[in-house]
């Protein structure tokens, strides 16, 4: 309830924040009730407010946390090298004009297993957002916090983007994305 904005923005912000947390190195922690977006703070003397799941936005948030956990467990690049500097790199952490952060999580000796995460911290859709990537080919949108199944507005990339041979952000290739408002997108190469 302490998040800024209207009810839609509060839920979108929370989904983006959880996505950002899940791609950062280190272990994940949610207090009871956080997975359903209960309105009041966690209280060890009280039960989780399960009744909020009657609202589709809260049920969507619970589905989002479930899917984050599933993708996290299924993609070693998100946890295998948690404590090795090779396991994390910023793609762009300086785009203050658009309030977007982009990073890569990598695993394997050559860093050949990786995912790319993009977070938009504004309520503005970012169309045509170019981002550097290390490999050519198609990238699958594994997660999009703005999908309507999570309570979002369904702004995204129709499940896939293709890397161009245009260098960007220190990488030899780049993808052009639609980054949803107050949204998080996770992509992986189709190799």
PDB file of C-alpha atoms in Angstrom:
ATOM      1  CA  UNK A   1       0.000   0.000   0.000  1.00  0.00           C
ATOM      2  CA  UNK A   2       3.011   2.299   0.412  1.00  0.00           C
ATOM      3  CA  UNK A   3       3.913   2.053  -3.287  1.00  0.00           C
ATOM      4  CA  UNK A   4       3.311   5.238  -5.309  1.00  0.00           C
ATOM      5  CA  UNK A   5       0.602   5.606  -7.926  1.00  0.00           C
ATOM      6  CA  UNK A   6      -2.883   4.238  -8.465  1.00  0.00           C
ATOM      7  CA  UNK A   7      -3.805   0.586  -7.859  1.00  0.00           C
ATOM      8  CA  UNK A   8      -2.693  -0.519 -11.345  1.00  0.00           C
ATOM      9  CA  UNK A   9       0.669   1.260 -10.921  1.00  0.00           C
ATOM     10  CA  UNK A  10       1.191  -0.226  -7.447  1.00  0.00           C
ATOM     11  CA  UNK A  11       0.781  -3.743  -8.839  1.00  0.00           C
ATOM     12  CA  UNK A  12       2.926  -3.018 -11.925  1.00  0.00           C
ATOM     13  CA  UNK A  13       5.678  -1.519  -9.747  1.00  0.00           C
ATOM     14  CA  UNK A  14       5.640  -4.547  -7.469  1.00  0.00           C
ATOM     15  CA  UNK A  15       5.848  -6.989 -10.391  1.00  0.00           C
ATOM     16  CA  UNK A  16       8.791  -5.022 -11.862  1.00  0.00           C
ATOM     17  CA  UNK A  17      10.507  -4.889  -8.482  1.00  0.00           C
ATOM     18  CA  UNK A  18      10.134  -8.649  -7.956  1.00  0.00           C
ATOM     19  CA  UNK A  19      11.504  -9.314 -11.441  1.00  0.00           C
ATOM     20  CA  UNK A  20      14.488  -7.063 -10.728  1.00  0.00           C
ATOM     21  CA  UNK A  21      15.090  -8.812  -7.403  1.00  0.00           C
ATOM     22  CA  UNK A  22      14.988 -12.279  -8.976  1.00  0.00           C
ATOM     23  CA  UNK A  23      17.683 -11.465 -11.552  1.00  0.00           C
ATOM     24  CA  UNK A  24      20.072  -9.905  -9.053  1.00  0.00           C
ATOM     25  CA  UNK A  25      22.808 -12.052  -7.534  1.00  0.00           C
ATOM     26  CA  UNK A  26      22.136 -13.490  -4.111  1.00  0.00           C
ATOM     27  CA  UNK A  27      19.329 -15.421  -2.521  1.00  0.00           C
ATOM     28  CA  UNK A  28      15.734 -14.257  -2.691  1.00  0.00           C
ATOM     29  CA  UNK A  29      13.523 -13.327   0.259  1.00  0.00           C
ATOM     30  CA  UNK A  30       9.840 -12.425   0.370  1.00  0.00           C
ATOM     31  CA  UNK A  31       7.924 -11.942   3.574  1.00  0.00           C
ATOM     32  CA  UNK A  32       4.703 -13.906   3.893  1.00  0.00           C
ATOM     33  CA  UNK A  33       1.944 -12.117   2.035  1.00  0.00           C
ATOM     34  CA  UNK A  34       4.316 -10.415  -0.391  1.00  0.00           C
ATOM     35  CA  UNK A  35       3.524 -13.030  -3.021  1.00  0.00           C
ATOM     36  CA  UNK A  36      -0.141 -11.982  -3.043  1.00  0.00           C
ATOM     37  CA  UNK A  37       0.402  -8.241  -2.551  1.00  0.00           C
ATOM     38  CA  UNK A  38      -1.527  -7.921   0.675  1.00  0.00           C
ATOM     39  CA  UNK A  39      -2.200  -4.299   1.532  1.00  0.00           C
ATOM     40  CA  UNK A  40      -0.804  -4.269   5.036  1.00  0.00           C
ATOM     41  CA  UNK A  41       2.670  -5.069   6.249  1.00  0.00           C
ATOM     42  CA  UNK A  42       3.619  -8.568   7.293  1.00  0.00           C
ATOM     43  CA  UNK A  43       2.741  -9.246  10.924  1.00  0.00           C
ATOM     44  CA  UNK A  44       3.979 -12.358  12.710  1.00  0.00           C
ATOM     45  CA  UNK A  45       0.881 -12.250  14.938  1.00  0.00           C
ATOM     46  CA  UNK A  46      -1.558 -12.372  12.031  1.00  0.00           C
ATOM     47  CA  UNK A  47      -2.297 -14.599   9.069  1.00  0.00           C
ATOM     48  CA  UNK A  48      -1.697 -13.792   5.403  1.00  0.00           C
ATOM     49  CA  UNK A  49      -4.624 -11.895   3.853  1.00  0.00           C
ATOM     50  CA  UNK A  50      -5.527 -14.680   1.420  1.00  0.00           C
ATOM     51  CA  UNK A  51      -8.875 -13.053   0.644  1.00  0.00           C
ATOM     52  CA  UNK A  52      -7.102 -10.535  -1.625  1.00  0.00           C
ATOM     53  CA  UNK A  53      -6.776 -13.359  -4.180  1.00  0.00           C
ATOM     54  CA  UNK A  54     -10.422 -12.703  -5.062  1.00  0.00           C
ATOM     55  CA  UNK A  55      -9.101  -9.642  -6.924  1.00  0.00           C
ATOM     56  CA  UNK A  56      -7.595 -10.636 -10.318  1.00  0.00           C
ATOM     57  CA  UNK A  57      -4.687  -8.201  -9.806  1.00  0.00           C
ATOM     58  CA  UNK A  58      -3.589 -10.008  -6.647  1.00  0.00           C
ATOM     59  CA  UNK A  59      -4.092 -13.415  -8.257  1.00  0.00           C
ATOM     60  CA  UNK A  60      -1.960 -12.161 -11.168  1.00  0.00           C
ATOM     61  CA  UNK A  61       0.785 -11.121  -8.763  1.00  0.00           C
ATOM     62  CA  UNK A  62       0.738 -14.569  -7.164  1.00  0.00           C
ATOM     63  CA  UNK A  63       1.007 -16.126 -10.653  1.00  0.00           C
ATOM     64  CA  UNK A  64       3.926 -13.750 -11.418  1.00  0.00           C
ATOM     65  CA  UNK A  65       5.841 -14.873  -8.302  1.00  0.00           C
ATOM     66  CA  UNK A  66       5.149 -18.519  -9.194  1.00  0.00           C
ATOM     67  CA  UNK A  67       6.484 -18.001 -12.721  1.00  0.00           C
ATOM     68  CA  UNK A  68       9.522 -16.068 -11.477  1.00  0.00           C
ATOM     69  CA  UNK A  69      10.354 -19.005  -9.202  1.00  0.00           C
ATOM     70  CA  UNK A  70       9.866 -21.495 -12.052  1.00  0.00           C
ATOM     71  CA  UNK A  71      12.094 -19.557 -14.465  1.00  0.00           C
ATOM     72  CA  UNK A  72      14.690 -18.907 -11.751  1.00  0.00           C
ATOM     73  CA  UNK A  73      14.945 -22.620 -10.939  1.00  0.00           C
ATOM     74  CA  UNK A  74      15.027 -23.614 -14.611  1.00  0.00           C
ATOM     75  CA  UNK A  75      17.759 -21.242 -15.801  1.00  0.00           C
ATOM     76  CA  UNK A  76      21.128 -21.814 -14.179  1.00  0.00           C
ATOM     77  CA  UNK A  77      22.395 -18.492 -15.488  1.00  0.00           C
ATOM     78  CA  UNK A  78      20.292 -16.878 -12.740  1.00  0.00           C
ATOM     79  CA  UNK A  79      21.961 -18.733  -9.860  1.00  0.00           C
ATOM     80  CA  UNK A  80      24.943 -20.924 -10.858  1.00  0.00           C
ATOM     81  CA  UNK A  81      27.532 -18.147 -10.616  1.00  0.00           C
ATOM     82  CA  UNK A  82      25.821 -16.049  -7.943  1.00  0.00           C
ATOM     83  CA  UNK A  83      29.087 -15.396  -6.116  1.00  0.00           C
ATOM     84  CA  UNK A  84      31.364 -15.037  -9.131  1.00  0.00           C
ATOM     85  CA  UNK A  85      31.746 -11.620 -10.797  1.00  0.00           C
ATOM     86  CA  UNK A  86      31.457 -13.353 -14.198  1.00  0.00           C
ATOM     87  CA  UNK A  87      27.839 -14.208 -13.371  1.00  0.00           C
ATOM     88  CA  UNK A  88      26.566 -10.612 -13.551  1.00  0.00           C
ATOM     89  CA  UNK A  89      27.142  -7.697 -15.890  1.00  0.00           C
ATOM     90  CA  UNK A  90      25.368  -4.447 -16.582  1.00  0.00           C
ATOM     91  CA  UNK A  91      24.294  -3.912 -20.162  1.00  0.00           C
ATOM     92  CA  UNK A  92      23.170  -0.375 -19.325  1.00  0.00           C
ATOM     93  CA  UNK A  93      22.886   1.109 -15.850  1.00  0.00           C
ATOM     94  CA  UNK A  94      23.197   4.739 -16.939  1.00  0.00           C
ATOM     95  CA  UNK A  95      19.988   5.391 -18.882  1.00  0.00           C
ATOM     96  CA  UNK A  96      18.598   7.961 -16.471  1.00  0.00           C
ATOM     97  CA  UNK A  97      16.666   9.682 -19.279  1.00  0.00           C
ATOM     98  CA  UNK A  98      14.426   6.621 -19.736  1.00  0.00           C
ATOM     99  CA  UNK A  99      14.753   5.200 -16.192  1.00  0.00           C
ATOM    100  CA  UNK A 100      15.694   1.786 -17.618  1.00  0.00           C
ATOM    101  CA  UNK A 101      18.178  -0.715 -16.249  1.00  0.00           C
ATOM    102  CA  UNK A 102      19.427  -3.659 -18.299  1.00  0.00           C
ATOM    103  CA  UNK A 103      21.675  -6.488 -17.145  1.00  0.00           C
ATOM    104  CA  UNK A 104      22.888  -9.949 -18.050  1.00  0.00           C
ATOM    105  CA  UNK A 105      23.205 -13.012 -15.840  1.00  0.00           C
ATOM    106  CA  UNK A 106      25.702 -15.557 -17.141  1.00  0.00           C
ATOM    107  CA  UNK A 107      26.885 -19.046 -16.283  1.00  0.00           C
ATOM    108  CA  UNK A 108      29.382 -21.513 -17.653  1.00  0.00           C
ATOM    109  CA  UNK A 109      33.115 -21.231 -18.207  1.00  0.00           C
ATOM    110  CA  UNK A 110      32.660 -19.151 -21.341  1.00  0.00           C
ATOM    111  CA  UNK A 111      29.554 -17.323 -20.097  1.00  0.00           C
ATOM    112  CA  UNK A 112      27.697 -19.093 -22.880  1.00  0.00           C
ATOM    113  CA  UNK A 113      24.497 -19.537 -20.869  1.00  0.00           C
ATOM    114  CA  UNK A 114      22.921 -16.147 -20.278  1.00  0.00           C
ATOM    115  CA  UNK A 115      19.706 -14.187 -19.948  1.00  0.00           C
ATOM    116  CA  UNK A 116      19.059 -10.476 -20.475  1.00  0.00           C
ATOM    117  CA  UNK A 117      16.804  -8.531 -18.102  1.00  0.00           C
ATOM    118  CA  UNK A 118      15.321  -5.084 -18.762  1.00  0.00           C
ATOM    119  CA  UNK A 119      13.389  -3.010 -16.208  1.00  0.00           C
ATOM    120  CA  UNK A 120      11.426   0.164 -16.989  1.00  0.00           C
ATOM    121  CA  UNK A 121      10.839   2.232 -13.856  1.00  0.00           C
ATOM    122  CA  UNK A 122       8.451   4.707 -15.524  1.00  0.00           C
ATOM    123  CA  UNK A 123       4.776   4.411 -16.552  1.00  0.00           C
ATOM    124  CA  UNK A 124       5.811   5.213 -20.149  1.00  0.00           C
ATOM    125  CA  UNK A 125       6.079   2.489 -22.821  1.00  0.00           C
ATOM    126  CA  UNK A 126       9.536   2.523 -24.451  1.00  0.00           C
ATOM    127  CA  UNK A 127       9.158   1.582 -28.137  1.00  0.00           C
ATOM    128  CA  UNK A 128      12.218   0.813 -30.265  1.00  0.00           C
ATOM    129  CA  UNK A 129      14.542   0.495 -27.285  1.00  0.00           C
ATOM    130  CA  UNK A 130      17.941  -0.722 -28.558  1.00  0.00           C
ATOM    131  CA  UNK A 131      20.013  -2.940 -26.313  1.00  0.00           C
ATOM    132  CA  UNK A 132      23.358  -4.621 -26.938  1.00  0.00           C
ATOM    133  CA  UNK A 133      23.606  -8.425 -26.822  1.00  0.00           C
ATOM    134  CA  UNK A 134      26.573 -10.778 -27.313  1.00  0.00           C
ATOM    135  CA  UNK A 135      25.019 -13.241 -29.789  1.00  0.00           C
ATOM    136  CA  UNK A 136      23.093 -13.005 -33.061  1.00  0.00           C
ATOM    137  CA  UNK A 137      19.760 -14.710 -33.662  1.00  0.00           C
ATOM    138  CA  UNK A 138      16.381 -14.836 -31.970  1.00  0.00           C
ATOM    139  CA  UNK A 139      15.737 -14.058 -28.300  1.00  0.00           C
ATOM    140  CA  UNK A 140      12.684 -15.486 -26.558  1.00  0.00           C
ATOM    141  CA  UNK A 141      10.765 -13.347 -24.111  1.00  0.00           C
ATOM    142  CA  UNK A 142      10.747 -15.726 -21.106  1.00  0.00           C
ATOM    143  CA  UNK A 143       8.852 -13.343 -18.839  1.00  0.00           C
ATOM    144  CA  UNK A 144       7.003 -10.076 -19.251  1.00  0.00           C
ATOM    145  CA  UNK A 145       5.540  -8.562 -16.093  1.00  0.00           C
ATOM    146  CA  UNK A 146       3.046  -6.575 -18.175  1.00  0.00           C
ATOM    147  CA  UNK A 147       1.334  -9.665 -19.585  1.00  0.00           C
ATOM    148  CA  UNK A 148      -2.396  -9.601 -18.932  1.00  0.00           C
ATOM    149  CA  UNK A 149      -2.171 -12.962 -17.112  1.00  0.00           C
ATOM    150  CA  UNK A 150      -0.298 -11.053 -14.381  1.00  0.00           C
ATOM    151  CA  UNK A 151      -2.669  -8.081 -14.393  1.00  0.00           C
ATOM    152  CA  UNK A 152      -0.738  -5.985 -16.906  1.00  0.00           C
ATOM    153  CA  UNK A 153      -1.716  -4.172 -20.098  1.00  0.00           C
ATOM    154  CA  UNK A 154      -0.127  -6.748 -22.466  1.00  0.00           C
ATOM    155  CA  UNK A 155       2.584  -4.490 -23.914  1.00  0.00           C
ATOM    156  CA  UNK A 156       5.540  -6.521 -25.154  1.00  0.00           C
ATOM    157  CA  UNK A 157       7.386  -8.175 -27.983  1.00  0.00           C
ATOM    158  CA  UNK A 158       5.006 -10.946 -29.114  1.00  0.00           C
ATOM    159  CA  UNK A 159       7.328 -13.489 -27.488  1.00  0.00           C
ATOM    160  CA  UNK A 160      10.481 -12.939 -29.544  1.00  0.00           C
ATOM    161  CA  UNK A 161      12.944 -10.388 -30.930  1.00  0.00           C
ATOM    162  CA  UNK A 162      15.730 -10.861 -33.490  1.00  0.00           C
ATOM    163  CA  UNK A 163      19.232  -9.501 -32.921  1.00  0.00           C
ATOM    164  CA  UNK A 164      20.644  -7.213 -35.599  1.00  0.00           C
ATOM    165  CA  UNK A 165      24.314  -6.974 -36.596  1.00  0.00           C
ATOM    166  CA  UNK A 166      24.412  -3.497 -35.098  1.00  0.00           C
ATOM    167  CA  UNK A 167      26.813  -3.006 -32.179  1.00  0.00           C
ATOM    168  CA  UNK A 168      25.456  -1.408 -29.019  1.00  0.00           C
ATOM    169  CA  UNK A 169      26.451  -1.171 -25.350  1.00  0.00           C
ATOM    170  CA  UNK A 170      29.823  -2.784 -26.045  1.00  0.00           C
ATOM    171  CA  UNK A 171      28.277  -5.867 -27.674  1.00  0.00           C
ATOM    172  CA  UNK A 172      28.543  -6.856 -31.357  1.00  0.00           C
ATOM    173  CA  UNK A 173      24.776  -7.266 -31.835  1.00  0.00           C
ATOM    174  CA  UNK A 174      21.629  -5.564 -30.586  1.00  0.00           C
ATOM    175  CA  UNK A 175      17.939  -6.146 -30.141  1.00  0.00           C
ATOM    176  CA  UNK A 176      15.150  -3.612 -30.425  1.00  0.00           C
ATOM    177  CA  UNK A 177      12.493  -3.980 -27.759  1.00  0.00           C
ATOM    178  CA  UNK A 178       9.189  -2.622 -26.664  1.00  0.00           C
ATOM    179  CA  UNK A 179       9.695  -2.205 -22.927  1.00  0.00           C
ATOM    180  CA  UNK A 180       6.372  -2.141 -21.052  1.00  0.00           C
ATOM    181  CA  UNK A 181       5.416   0.594 -18.590  1.00  0.00           C
ATOM    182  CA  UNK A 182       6.602  -0.097 -15.029  1.00  0.00           C
ATOM    183  CA  UNK A 183       7.650  -3.395 -16.509  1.00  0.00           C
ATOM    184  CA  UNK A 184      10.225  -6.150 -16.444  1.00  0.00           C
ATOM    185  CA  UNK A 185      11.217  -8.305 -19.425  1.00  0.00           C
ATOM    186  CA  UNK A 186      13.501 -11.348 -19.341  1.00  0.00           C
ATOM    187  CA  UNK A 187      14.961 -12.713 -22.587  1.00  0.00           C
ATOM    188  CA  UNK A 188      17.157 -15.664 -23.523  1.00  0.00           C
ATOM    189  CA  UNK A 189      18.904 -16.493 -26.787  1.00  0.00           C
ATOM    190  CA  UNK A 190      17.452 -19.378 -28.823  1.00  0.00           C
ATOM    191  CA  UNK A 191      20.718 -21.258 -29.219  1.00  0.00           C
TER     192      UNK A 191
END
